[in-house]
Amino acid sequence: MLLLVINCGSSSIKFALLQMEHETVRLSGIVEAIGEAQGTIILRQHENKYKEDKVETTIADHTVALEYVLAFLSQHANNLHMLAGIGHRVVHGGDYFHSATLINDQVIDAIEKTIPLAPLHNPANLVGIKTMAKLRPNLPQVAVFDTAFFQTLPAYAYRYAVPQACYEDHHVRRYGFHGTSHQHVAQATADYLDRTLDTLNLITLHLGNGSSAAAIKNGICIDTSMGMTPLEGLVMGSRCGDIDPALPFYLVRNSNMDIHQVETMLNESSGLKGLCGVKDMREILRLAEDGDQQAKLAIDLYCYRICKYIGAYHVALGGTDALVFTGGIGENSQQIRQTICAQLKVLGIEIDAQKNDSKMNNAVEISTTNSAVNVLVIPTNEELEIARQSFAVIHDQHRLLSTGK
Ligand code: ADP
């Protein structure tokens, strides 16, 4: 069986066609600069000999882009009739969605109602869903939400201490993001440790351009660092993470920025970029190596904030079985992992320098045998997680239809 995963952004579409029996990607790609004068299409064939082609052309809109994608799939996947359905990444599911959901008109309505909470992402995700429904009306489509994994948070973790009316009338609460990644590495950790997820307390760190932490108690997520928006929490590439909520008011009163400029600043020119001018961690590490003090500060602050969350989550969990690193930085930077873990000795955490330095493509444990907590590096795979969850929903639907229940 095949499953197509689509991640539709406002001007780009990422896709992957997976063979579900072996959970391998057969074809994938990205369409960028949709609606601009010159668009780009990158098409990858993963089977036999890996091949990547790049086409530059005008891509008028998302329909044209998805037609390109479907033509590419038909050309290179001889068994496209085995396509079981399509899994869509949807950023915000609000309070409505607790798990991956088969798409129908009510689901589309609910995703539309959530647009005010994710005005940049949900409309684009909906364009992908509606376009595919037109192009392939007979294929089941499933929405997999970035927020769903966090719907288990207790009220004391998801509520803000603001008047009840803000919550009831305006849906102001913490939702969390990167849920598919945290869920994927949590399950992969259980598999690696040969335990069932419901017996484990985990702290998962997704450290990429966007960064977030999650506390998972006996397999259930009880807290996460991103909030009503992805701006809250850890320091990120260009997002500020936690700040004094009065900071925007102060700036509006005392600088020449209006509220929109402050919002843009906190999202696009803060975080690591705000601290040292660069958001790419590889470059920041190089600059710090060359003695750049601002880059050093950016690294120290980034790691310190992560450690503060780990300390808090360790208490919230009542003890941690495993600390898990994932995301571009978490998977690839031995130095960031080392800097973080060096501050966690008080929790009995100890990593093996040699294991931490080794090249890794798969899940690896980097803690010593004496460490009180297993420390793991686990590559995330959001496409696979979306495909797995979508496939399970479609499979259940078929079962229900065939048993008439
Ligand atoms: P996104 O959130 O956009 O998916 P990624 O998870 O790909 O981002 O992470 C991007 C970040 O990972 C960048 O800051 C990049 O510098 C960092 N990164 C990738 N490889 C390394 C590496 N070898 N060492 C340090 N940082 C790395």
CSV table of C-alpha atoms and ligand atoms in Angstrom, one decimal:
chain,number,residue,atom,x,y,z
A,1,MET,CA,0.0,0.0,0.0
A,2,LEU,CA,1.1,3.5,-0.7
A,3,LEU,CA,0.4,6.7,1.2
A,4,LEU,CA,1.0,10.2,0.0
A,5,VAL,CA,2.0,12.8,2.6
A,6,ILE,CA,1.4,16.5,1.9
A,7,ASN,CA,2.7,19.5,3.8
A,8,CYS,CA,1.1,22.5,2.2
A,9,GLY,CA,2.5,25.9,3.1
A,10,SER,CA,1.4,29.4,1.8
A,11,SER,CA,3.9,29.3,-1.1
A,12,SER,CA,5.4,25.8,-1.0
A,13,ILE,CA,4.3,22.2,-0.9
A,14,LYS,CA,6.4,19.3,0.4
A,15,PHE,CA,5.3,15.8,-0.4
A,16,ALA,CA,6.4,12.2,0.0
A,17,LEU,CA,5.1,8.9,-1.3
A,18,LEU,CA,5.7,6.1,1.2
A,19,GLN,CA,5.5,2.3,0.7
A,20,MET,CA,3.8,1.4,3.9
A,21,GLU,CA,4.8,-2.3,4.1
A,22,HIS,CA,8.5,-1.3,4.6
A,23,GLU,CA,7.8,2.3,5.7
A,24,THR,CA,10.2,3.6,3.0
A,25,VAL,CA,10.0,6.8,1.0
A,26,ARG,CA,9.8,6.1,-2.8
A,27,LEU,CA,9.3,9.5,-4.2
A,28,SER,CA,9.5,12.9,-2.6
A,29,GLY,CA,9.9,16.6,-3.4
A,30,ILE,CA,9.2,20.2,-2.8
A,31,VAL,CA,7.5,22.8,-4.9
A,32,GLU,CA,8.6,26.3,-3.9
A,33,ALA,CA,7.7,29.9,-4.8
A,34,ILE,CA,4.1,29.1,-5.9
A,35,GLY,CA,2.5,32.2,-7.4
A,36,GLU,CA,5.8,33.9,-8.0
A,37,ALA,CA,7.4,34.8,-11.3
A,38,GLN,CA,9.9,31.8,-11.0
A,39,GLY,CA,9.0,28.7,-9.1
A,40,THR,CA,11.1,25.7,-8.3
A,41,ILE,CA,10.3,22.0,-8.2
A,42,ILE,CA,12.6,19.5,-6.7
A,43,LEU,CA,11.7,15.9,-7.4
A,44,ARG,CA,13.5,13.0,-5.8
A,45,GLN,CA,13.5,9.3,-6.6
A,46,HIS,CA,14.7,7.2,-3.7
A,47,GLU,CA,14.6,3.7,-5.1
A,48,ASN,CA,17.5,1.9,-6.8
A,49,LYS,CA,19.8,4.9,-7.5
A,50,TYR,CA,18.8,8.1,-5.7
A,51,LYS,CA,18.1,10.8,-8.2
A,52,GLU,CA,17.2,14.4,-7.8
A,53,ASP,CA,15.9,16.7,-10.5
A,54,LYS,CA,15.2,20.4,-10.3
A,55,VAL,CA,12.8,22.2,-12.6
A,56,GLU,CA,12.4,26.0,-12.7
A,57,THR,CA,9.1,27.3,-14.1
A,58,THR,CA,6.2,29.4,-13.2
A,59,ILE,CA,3.7,27.7,-10.9
A,60,ALA,CA,0.6,29.8,-10.9
A,61,ASP,CA,-1.2,28.3,-7.9
A,62,HIS,CA,-1.5,25.3,-5.6
A,63,THR,CA,-3.7,23.4,-8.1
A,64,VAL,CA,-1.0,23.6,-10.7
A,65,ALA,CA,1.7,22.6,-8.2
A,66,LEU,CA,-0.3,19.5,-7.1
A,67,GLU,CA,-1.0,18.6,-10.7
A,68,TYR,CA,2.8,18.5,-11.2
A,69,VAL,CA,3.2,16.4,-8.1
A,70,LEU,CA,0.5,13.9,-9.3
A,71,ALA,CA,2.0,13.7,-12.8
A,72,PHE,CA,5.5,13.0,-11.3
A,73,LEU,CA,4.0,10.3,-9.1
A,74,SER,CA,2.1,8.6,-12.0
A,75,GLN,CA,5.3,8.7,-14.1
A,76,HIS,CA,7.5,7.0,-11.5
A,77,ALA,CA,5.3,4.9,-9.3
A,78,ASN,CA,4.0,2.0,-11.4
A,79,ASN,CA,1.6,0.9,-8.7
A,80,LEU,CA,0.0,4.2,-8.0
A,81,HIS,CA,-3.4,2.4,-8.0
A,82,MET,CA,-2.2,1.1,-4.6
A,83,LEU,CA,-2.5,4.6,-3.2
A,84,ALA,CA,-4.6,4.1,0.0
A,85,GLY,CA,-5.0,7.8,0.7
A,86,ILE,CA,-3.4,11.1,1.5
A,87,GLY,CA,-2.1,12.4,4.9
A,88,HIS,CA,-2.0,16.1,5.3
A,89,ARG,CA,0.0,18.0,7.9
A,90,VAL,CA,-2.3,20.5,9.6
A,91,VAL,CA,-0.6,22.9,12.0
A,92,HIS,CA,-3.5,23.8,14.3
A,93,GLY,CA,-6.4,21.6,15.4
A,94,GLY,CA,-7.5,23.9,18.2
A,95,ASP,CA,-9.5,22.1,20.9
A,96,TYR,CA,-11.3,20.2,18.2
A,97,PHE,CA,-8.9,17.4,17.3
A,98,HIS,CA,-7.2,15.0,19.7
A,99,SER,CA,-5.8,12.7,17.0
A,100,ALA,CA,-5.5,12.2,13.3
A,101,THR,CA,-8.9,12.5,11.7
A,102,LEU,CA,-10.5,11.4,8.4
A,103,ILE,CA,-11.4,14.6,6.5
A,104,ASN,CA,-15.0,15.4,5.7
A,105,ASP,CA,-17.0,18.6,5.5
A,106,GLN,CA,-17.3,19.0,9.3
A,107,VAL,CA,-13.6,18.5,9.7
A,108,ILE,CA,-12.9,21.2,7.1
A,109,ASP,CA,-15.3,23.5,8.9
A,110,ALA,CA,-13.5,22.9,12.2
A,111,ILE,CA,-10.1,23.6,10.6
A,112,GLU,CA,-11.5,26.8,9.2
A,113,LYS,CA,-12.8,27.9,12.6
A,114,THR,CA,-9.2,27.5,13.9
A,115,ILE,CA,-7.8,29.9,11.3
A,116,PRO,CA,-7.6,32.8,13.7
A,117,LEU,CA,-5.2,30.7,15.9
A,118,ALA,CA,-2.9,29.9,12.9
A,119,PRO,CA,-3.6,32.5,10.2
A,120,LEU,CA,-0.5,31.8,8.2
A,121,HIS,CA,-0.6,28.0,8.3
A,122,ASN,CA,-4.2,26.6,8.4
A,123,PRO,CA,-5.4,28.4,5.3
A,124,ALA,CA,-2.5,26.9,3.3
A,125,ASN,CA,-3.1,23.5,4.8
A,126,LEU,CA,-6.8,23.8,3.7
A,127,VAL,CA,-5.8,24.8,0.2
A,128,GLY,CA,-3.9,21.5,-0.1
A,129,ILE,CA,-6.8,19.5,1.3
A,130,LYS,CA,-9.5,21.1,-1.0
A,131,THR,CA,-7.3,20.9,-4.1
A,132,MET,CA,-6.5,17.2,-3.6
A,133,ALA,CA,-10.2,16.6,-2.9
A,134,LYS,CA,-10.9,18.1,-6.4
A,135,LEU,CA,-8.1,16.3,-8.1
A,136,ARG,CA,-8.6,12.9,-6.5
A,137,PRO,CA,-12.2,12.9,-5.1
A,138,ASN,CA,-12.2,9.1,-4.4
A,139,LEU,CA,-9.1,9.0,-2.2
A,140,PRO,CA,-9.6,9.2,1.6
A,141,GLN,CA,-7.7,12.2,3.1
A,142,VAL,CA,-6.6,12.4,6.7
A,143,ALA,CA,-5.6,15.5,8.7
A,144,VAL,CA,-2.7,15.0,11.1
A,145,PHE,CA,-2.4,17.9,13.5
A,146,ASP,CA,0.7,19.4,15.1
A,147,THR,CA,-1.3,20.2,18.2
A,148,ALA,CA,-3.2,16.9,18.7
A,149,PHE,CA,-0.5,15.2,20.8
A,150,PHE,CA,-0.8,17.9,23.4
A,151,GLN,CA,-4.5,17.7,23.9
A,152,THR,CA,-3.8,15.5,26.9
A,153,LEU,CA,-2.2,18.3,28.9
A,154,PRO,CA,-3.9,19.0,32.2
A,155,ALA,CA,-5.7,22.3,32.6
A,156,TYR,CA,-3.1,23.6,35.0
A,157,ALA,CA,-0.5,23.1,32.2
A,158,TYR,CA,-2.5,24.4,29.2
A,159,ARG,CA,-4.3,27.4,30.9
A,160,TYR,CA,-2.8,30.9,31.2
A,161,ALA,CA,-3.5,32.9,34.3
A,162,VAL,CA,-5.7,35.3,32.5
A,163,PRO,CA,-9.4,35.9,32.9
A,164,GLN,CA,-11.7,32.9,32.2
A,165,ALA,CA,-13.4,34.9,29.4
A,166,CYS,CA,-10.2,35.0,27.3
A,167,TYR,CA,-10.2,31.2,27.4
A,168,GLU,CA,-14.0,30.8,26.8
A,169,ASP,CA,-14.5,33.6,24.2
A,170,HIS,CA,-11.2,33.7,22.5
A,171,HIS,CA,-9.7,30.2,22.9
A,172,VAL,CA,-6.7,31.6,24.7
A,173,ARG,CA,-4.8,28.6,26.0
A,174,ARG,CA,-1.6,26.7,25.4
A,175,TYR,CA,-1.8,24.3,22.4
A,176,GLY,CA,1.8,23.2,21.7
A,177,PHE,CA,3.3,22.4,18.3
A,178,HIS,CA,5.8,19.9,16.8
A,179,GLY,CA,3.4,17.2,18.2
A,180,THR,CA,4.1,14.7,15.4
A,181,SER,CA,7.8,14.9,16.0
A,182,HIS,CA,7.5,14.5,19.8
A,183,GLN,CA,5.1,11.6,19.4
A,184,HIS,CA,7.4,9.9,16.8
A,185,VAL,CA,10.5,10.1,18.9
A,186,ALA,CA,8.7,9.1,22.1
A,187,GLN,CA,7.5,5.8,20.4
A,188,ALA,CA,11.0,5.3,18.8
A,189,THR,CA,12.5,5.7,22.3
A,190,ALA,CA,10.2,3.0,23.7
A,191,ASP,CA,11.1,0.7,20.8
A,192,TYR,CA,14.8,1.4,21.3
A,193,LEU,CA,14.6,0.7,25.0
A,194,ASP,CA,12.4,-2.3,24.4
A,195,ARG,CA,9.8,-1.0,26.7
A,196,THR,CA,6.2,0.0,26.2
A,197,LEU,CA,5.6,3.7,26.0
A,198,ASP,CA,3.1,3.7,28.9
A,199,THR,CA,5.9,2.6,31.3
A,200,LEU,CA,8.2,5.5,30.4
A,201,ASN,CA,8.7,9.1,31.6
A,202,LEU,CA,10.3,11.1,28.8
A,203,ILE,CA,11.6,14.6,28.1
A,204,THR,CA,11.8,15.0,24.4
A,205,LEU,CA,13.7,18.0,22.9
A,206,HIS,CA,13.0,18.9,19.3
A,207,LEU,CA,15.8,21.3,18.5
A,208,GLY,CA,15.7,22.7,15.0
A,209,ASN,CA,15.0,26.1,13.6
A,210,GLY,CA,11.9,26.0,15.7
A,211,SER,CA,12.6,24.3,19.1
A,212,SER,CA,10.3,22.8,21.7
A,213,ALA,CA,10.4,20.5,24.7
A,214,ALA,CA,7.7,18.0,25.8
A,215,ALA,CA,7.2,16.1,29.1
A,216,ILE,CA,5.6,12.7,28.5
A,217,LYS,CA,4.5,10.7,31.6
A,218,ASN,CA,3.7,7.1,31.1
A,219,GLY,CA,3.2,7.8,27.4
A,220,ILE,CA,0.8,10.7,27.9
A,221,CYS,CA,2.0,14.2,27.2
A,222,ILE,CA,1.6,16.4,30.3
A,223,ASP,CA,3.4,19.6,29.2
A,224,THR,CA,5.2,21.3,26.3
A,225,SER,CA,7.1,24.5,25.9
A,226,MET,CA,5.3,26.1,22.9
A,227,GLY,CA,2.0,27.8,23.8
A,228,MET,CA,-0.9,29.4,22.1
A,229,THR,CA,1.5,30.1,19.3
A,230,PRO,CA,5.0,28.7,18.5
A,231,LEU,CA,6.6,31.8,19.9
A,232,GLU,CA,6.5,30.7,23.5
A,233,GLY,CA,9.1,28.4,25.1
A,234,LEU,CA,12.7,27.7,24.1
A,235,VAL,CA,14.9,30.2,22.3
A,236,MET,CA,14.7,29.4,18.5
A,237,GLY,CA,16.4,30.4,15.3
A,238,SER,CA,14.6,33.7,15.0
A,239,ARG,CA,11.8,33.4,17.6
A,240,CYS,CA,12.3,34.9,21.1
A,241,GLY,CA,10.8,32.1,23.2
A,242,ASP,CA,9.8,33.1,26.7
A,243,ILE,CA,9.9,36.8,27.4
A,244,ASP,CA,8.2,39.1,29.9
A,245,PRO,CA,4.7,39.6,28.4
A,246,ALA,CA,5.0,43.3,29.1
A,247,LEU,CA,7.9,43.7,26.7
A,248,PRO,CA,5.8,44.4,23.6
A,249,PHE,CA,3.8,47.1,25.4
A,250,TYR,CA,7.0,48.7,26.6
A,251,LEU,CA,8.4,48.7,23.1
A,252,VAL,CA,5.3,50.1,21.6
A,253,ARG,CA,5.3,53.0,24.1
A,254,ASN,CA,9.0,53.7,24.0
A,255,SER,CA,10.3,52.9,20.5
A,256,ASN,CA,9.2,53.8,17.1
A,257,MET,CA,7.8,50.3,16.4
A,258,ASP,CA,4.1,49.6,16.2
A,259,ILE,CA,2.5,46.4,17.5
A,260,HIS,CA,2.9,44.7,14.1
A,261,GLN,CA,6.5,45.5,13.9
A,262,VAL,CA,7.1,44.2,17.4
A,263,GLU,CA,5.3,41.0,16.4
A,264,THR,CA,7.5,40.6,13.4
A,265,MET,CA,10.6,41.4,15.4
A,266,LEU,CA,9.8,38.7,18.0
A,267,ASN,CA,9.1,36.1,15.3
A,268,GLU,CA,11.7,36.9,12.7
A,269,SER,CA,14.6,38.8,14.1
A,270,SER,CA,14.8,37.6,17.7
A,271,GLY,CA,16.1,34.3,19.2
A,272,LEU,CA,19.6,33.2,18.1
A,273,LYS,CA,19.4,35.7,15.2
A,274,GLY,CA,18.6,38.5,17.6
A,275,LEU,CA,21.4,37.6,19.9
A,276,CYS,CA,24.2,37.2,17.4
A,277,GLY,CA,22.9,38.2,14.0
A,278,VAL,CA,22.8,34.6,12.7
A,279,LYS,CA,20.1,31.9,13.1
A,280,ASP,CA,21.9,28.9,11.7
A,281,MET,CA,23.4,26.9,14.6
A,282,ARG,CA,26.3,25.6,12.5
A,283,GLU,CA,27.5,29.1,11.7
A,284,ILE,CA,27.0,30.2,15.3
A,285,LEU,CA,29.1,27.4,16.5
A,286,ARG,CA,31.8,28.4,14.0
A,287,LEU,CA,31.7,32.0,15.1
A,288,ALA,CA,31.9,31.1,18.8
A,289,GLU,CA,34.9,28.9,18.0
A,290,ASP,CA,36.6,31.9,16.4
A,291,GLY,CA,35.9,33.9,19.6
A,292,ASP,CA,32.8,35.8,18.7
A,293,GLN,CA,31.3,36.8,22.1
A,294,GLN,CA,27.8,37.3,20.9
A,295,ALA,CA,27.7,33.9,19.3
A,296,LYS,CA,29.0,32.4,22.6
A,297,LEU,CA,26.2,34.2,24.5
A,298,ALA,CA,23.6,32.9,22.0
A,299,ILE,CA,24.8,29.3,22.6
A,300,ASP,CA,24.9,29.8,26.4
A,301,LEU,CA,21.5,31.3,26.6
A,302,TYR,CA,20.0,28.7,24.2
A,303,CYS,CA,21.3,25.8,26.3
A,304,TYR,CA,20.6,27.5,29.7
A,305,ARG,CA,16.9,27.9,28.7
A,306,ILE,CA,16.7,24.3,27.6
A,307,CYS,CA,18.2,23.1,30.9
A,308,LYS,CA,15.6,25.2,32.8
A,309,TYR,CA,12.8,23.4,31.0
A,310,ILE,CA,14.5,20.0,31.6
A,311,GLY,CA,14.7,20.8,35.4
A,312,ALA,CA,11.0,21.8,35.5
A,313,TYR,CA,9.8,18.8,33.5
A,314,HIS,CA,11.9,16.4,35.6
A,315,VAL,CA,9.9,17.7,38.6
A,316,ALA,CA,6.6,17.6,36.7
A,317,LEU,CA,7.2,14.0,35.7
A,318,GLY,CA,8.4,12.9,39.1
A,319,GLY,CA,11.6,11.6,37.6
A,320,THR,CA,12.8,11.0,34.0
A,321,ASP,CA,13.6,7.7,32.4
A,322,ALA,CA,15.0,9.1,29.1
A,323,LEU,CA,16.0,12.5,27.7
A,324,VAL,CA,15.7,12.5,23.9
A,325,PHE,CA,17.4,14.9,21.4
A,326,THR,CA,15.9,15.3,18.0
A,327,GLY,CA,15.7,18.0,15.2
A,328,GLY,CA,18.5,19.4,13.1
A,329,ILE,CA,20.4,20.7,16.1
A,330,GLY,CA,19.5,17.9,18.5
A,331,GLU,CA,20.5,15.2,16.0
A,332,ASN,CA,23.6,16.8,14.7
A,333,SER,CA,25.3,18.9,17.2
A,334,GLN,CA,27.4,17.0,19.7
A,335,GLN,CA,28.6,20.3,21.2
A,336,ILE,CA,25.0,21.5,22.0
A,337,ARG,CA,24.2,18.1,23.5
A,338,GLN,CA,27.4,18.2,25.5
A,339,THR,CA,26.8,21.8,26.8
A,340,ILE,CA,23.3,20.9,27.9
A,341,CYS,CA,24.1,17.6,29.5
A,342,ALA,CA,27.1,19.1,31.4
A,343,GLN,CA,24.6,21.2,33.3
A,344,LEU,CA,22.4,18.2,34.2
A,345,LYS,CA,24.8,16.4,36.5
A,346,VAL,CA,22.5,17.2,39.4
A,347,LEU,CA,19.9,14.9,37.8
A,348,GLY,CA,22.5,12.1,37.6
A,349,ILE,CA,22.8,12.6,33.9
A,350,GLU,CA,26.1,11.5,32.4
A,351,ILE,CA,27.0,11.2,28.7
A,352,ASP,CA,29.8,9.2,27.1
A,353,ALA,CA,31.9,11.7,25.1
A,354,GLN,CA,32.9,9.1,22.5
A,355,LYS,CA,29.3,8.0,21.9
A,356,ASN,CA,28.2,11.6,21.8
A,357,ASP,CA,30.8,12.4,19.1
A,358,SER,CA,30.0,9.4,16.9
A,359,LYS,CA,28.3,9.8,13.6
A,360,MET,CA,24.7,8.7,13.8
A,361,ASN,CA,22.0,8.1,11.3
A,362,ASN,CA,19.8,6.0,13.6
A,363,ALA,CA,18.7,6.0,17.2
A,364,VAL,CA,21.7,6.0,19.5
A,365,GLU,CA,22.1,6.0,23.3
A,366,ILE,CA,24.8,8.5,24.4
A,367,SER,CA,24.5,8.1,28.2
A,368,THR,CA,27.0,6.2,30.2
A,369,THR,CA,25.9,3.0,32.0
A,370,ASN,CA,26.1,5.0,35.3
A,371,SER,CA,23.7,7.7,34.1
A,372,ALA,CA,20.5,7.9,36.1
A,373,VAL,CA,18.7,8.9,32.9
A,374,ASN,CA,19.0,7.3,29.5
A,375,VAL,CA,20.1,10.0,27.0
A,376,LEU,CA,19.2,9.2,23.4
A,377,VAL,CA,19.6,10.9,20.0
A,378,ILE,CA,16.7,9.9,17.8
A,379,PRO,CA,16.2,11.2,14.2
A,380,THR,CA,12.7,12.6,13.8
A,381,ASN,CA,10.6,11.6,10.8
A,382,GLU,CA,7.5,13.6,10.6
A,383,GLU,CA,6.5,12.4,7.2
A,384,LEU,CA,6.6,8.8,8.4
A,385,GLU,CA,4.6,9.7,11.5
A,386,ILE,CA,2.0,11.4,9.4
A,387,ALA,CA,1.9,8.4,7.0
A,388,ARG,CA,1.6,5.9,9.9
A,389,GLN,CA,-1.2,7.8,11.6
A,390,SER,CA,-3.1,8.4,8.3
A,391,PHE,CA,-2.8,4.8,7.3
A,392,ALA,CA,-4.1,3.7,10.7
A,393,VAL,CA,-7.2,6.0,10.3
A,394,ILE,CA,-7.9,4.8,6.8
A,395,HIS,CA,-7.4,1.2,7.8
A,396,ASP,CA,-9.9,1.6,10.7
A,397,GLN,CA,-12.4,3.2,8.3
A,398,HIS,CA,-12.1,0.3,6.0
A,399,ARG,CA,-12.6,-2.1,8.9
A,400,LEU,CA,-15.7,-0.3,10.1
A,401,LEU,CA,-17.2,-0.2,6.6
A,402,SER,CA,-16.5,-3.9,6.0
A,403,THR,CA,-17.9,-5.0,9.4
A,404,GLY,CA,-20.8,-2.6,9.1
A,405,LYS,CA,-20.0,-1.2,12.6
B,1,ADP,P1,13.5,23.1,10.8
B,1,ADP,O1,12.9,23.5,12.1
B,1,ADP,O2,13.5,24.2,9.8
B,1,ADP,O3,12.9,21.7,10.2
B,1,ADP,P2,15.9,21.6,11.2
B,1,ADP,O4,15.3,20.6,12.2
B,1,ADP,O5,16.4,21.1,9.9
B,1,ADP,O6,15.0,22.9,11.0
B,1,ADP,O7,17.2,22.3,12.0
B,1,ADP,C1,17.9,23.3,11.4
B,1,ADP,C2,18.9,23.7,12.4
B,1,ADP,O8,19.8,22.6,12.6
B,1,ADP,C3,19.8,24.9,11.9
B,1,ADP,O9,20.1,25.8,13.0
B,1,ADP,C4,21.1,24.1,11.5
B,1,ADP,O10,22.2,25.0,11.7
B,1,ADP,C5,21.1,23.0,12.6
B,1,ADP,N1,22.1,22.0,12.2
B,1,ADP,C6,22.0,21.1,11.2
B,1,ADP,N2,23.2,20.4,11.1
B,1,ADP,C7,23.9,20.8,12.2
B,1,ADP,C8,25.2,20.4,12.7
B,1,ADP,N3,25.9,19.4,12.2
B,1,ADP,N4,25.7,21.1,13.8
B,1,ADP,C9,24.9,22.0,14.4
B,1,ADP,N5,23.7,22.4,14.0
B,1,ADP,C10,23.2,21.8,12.9
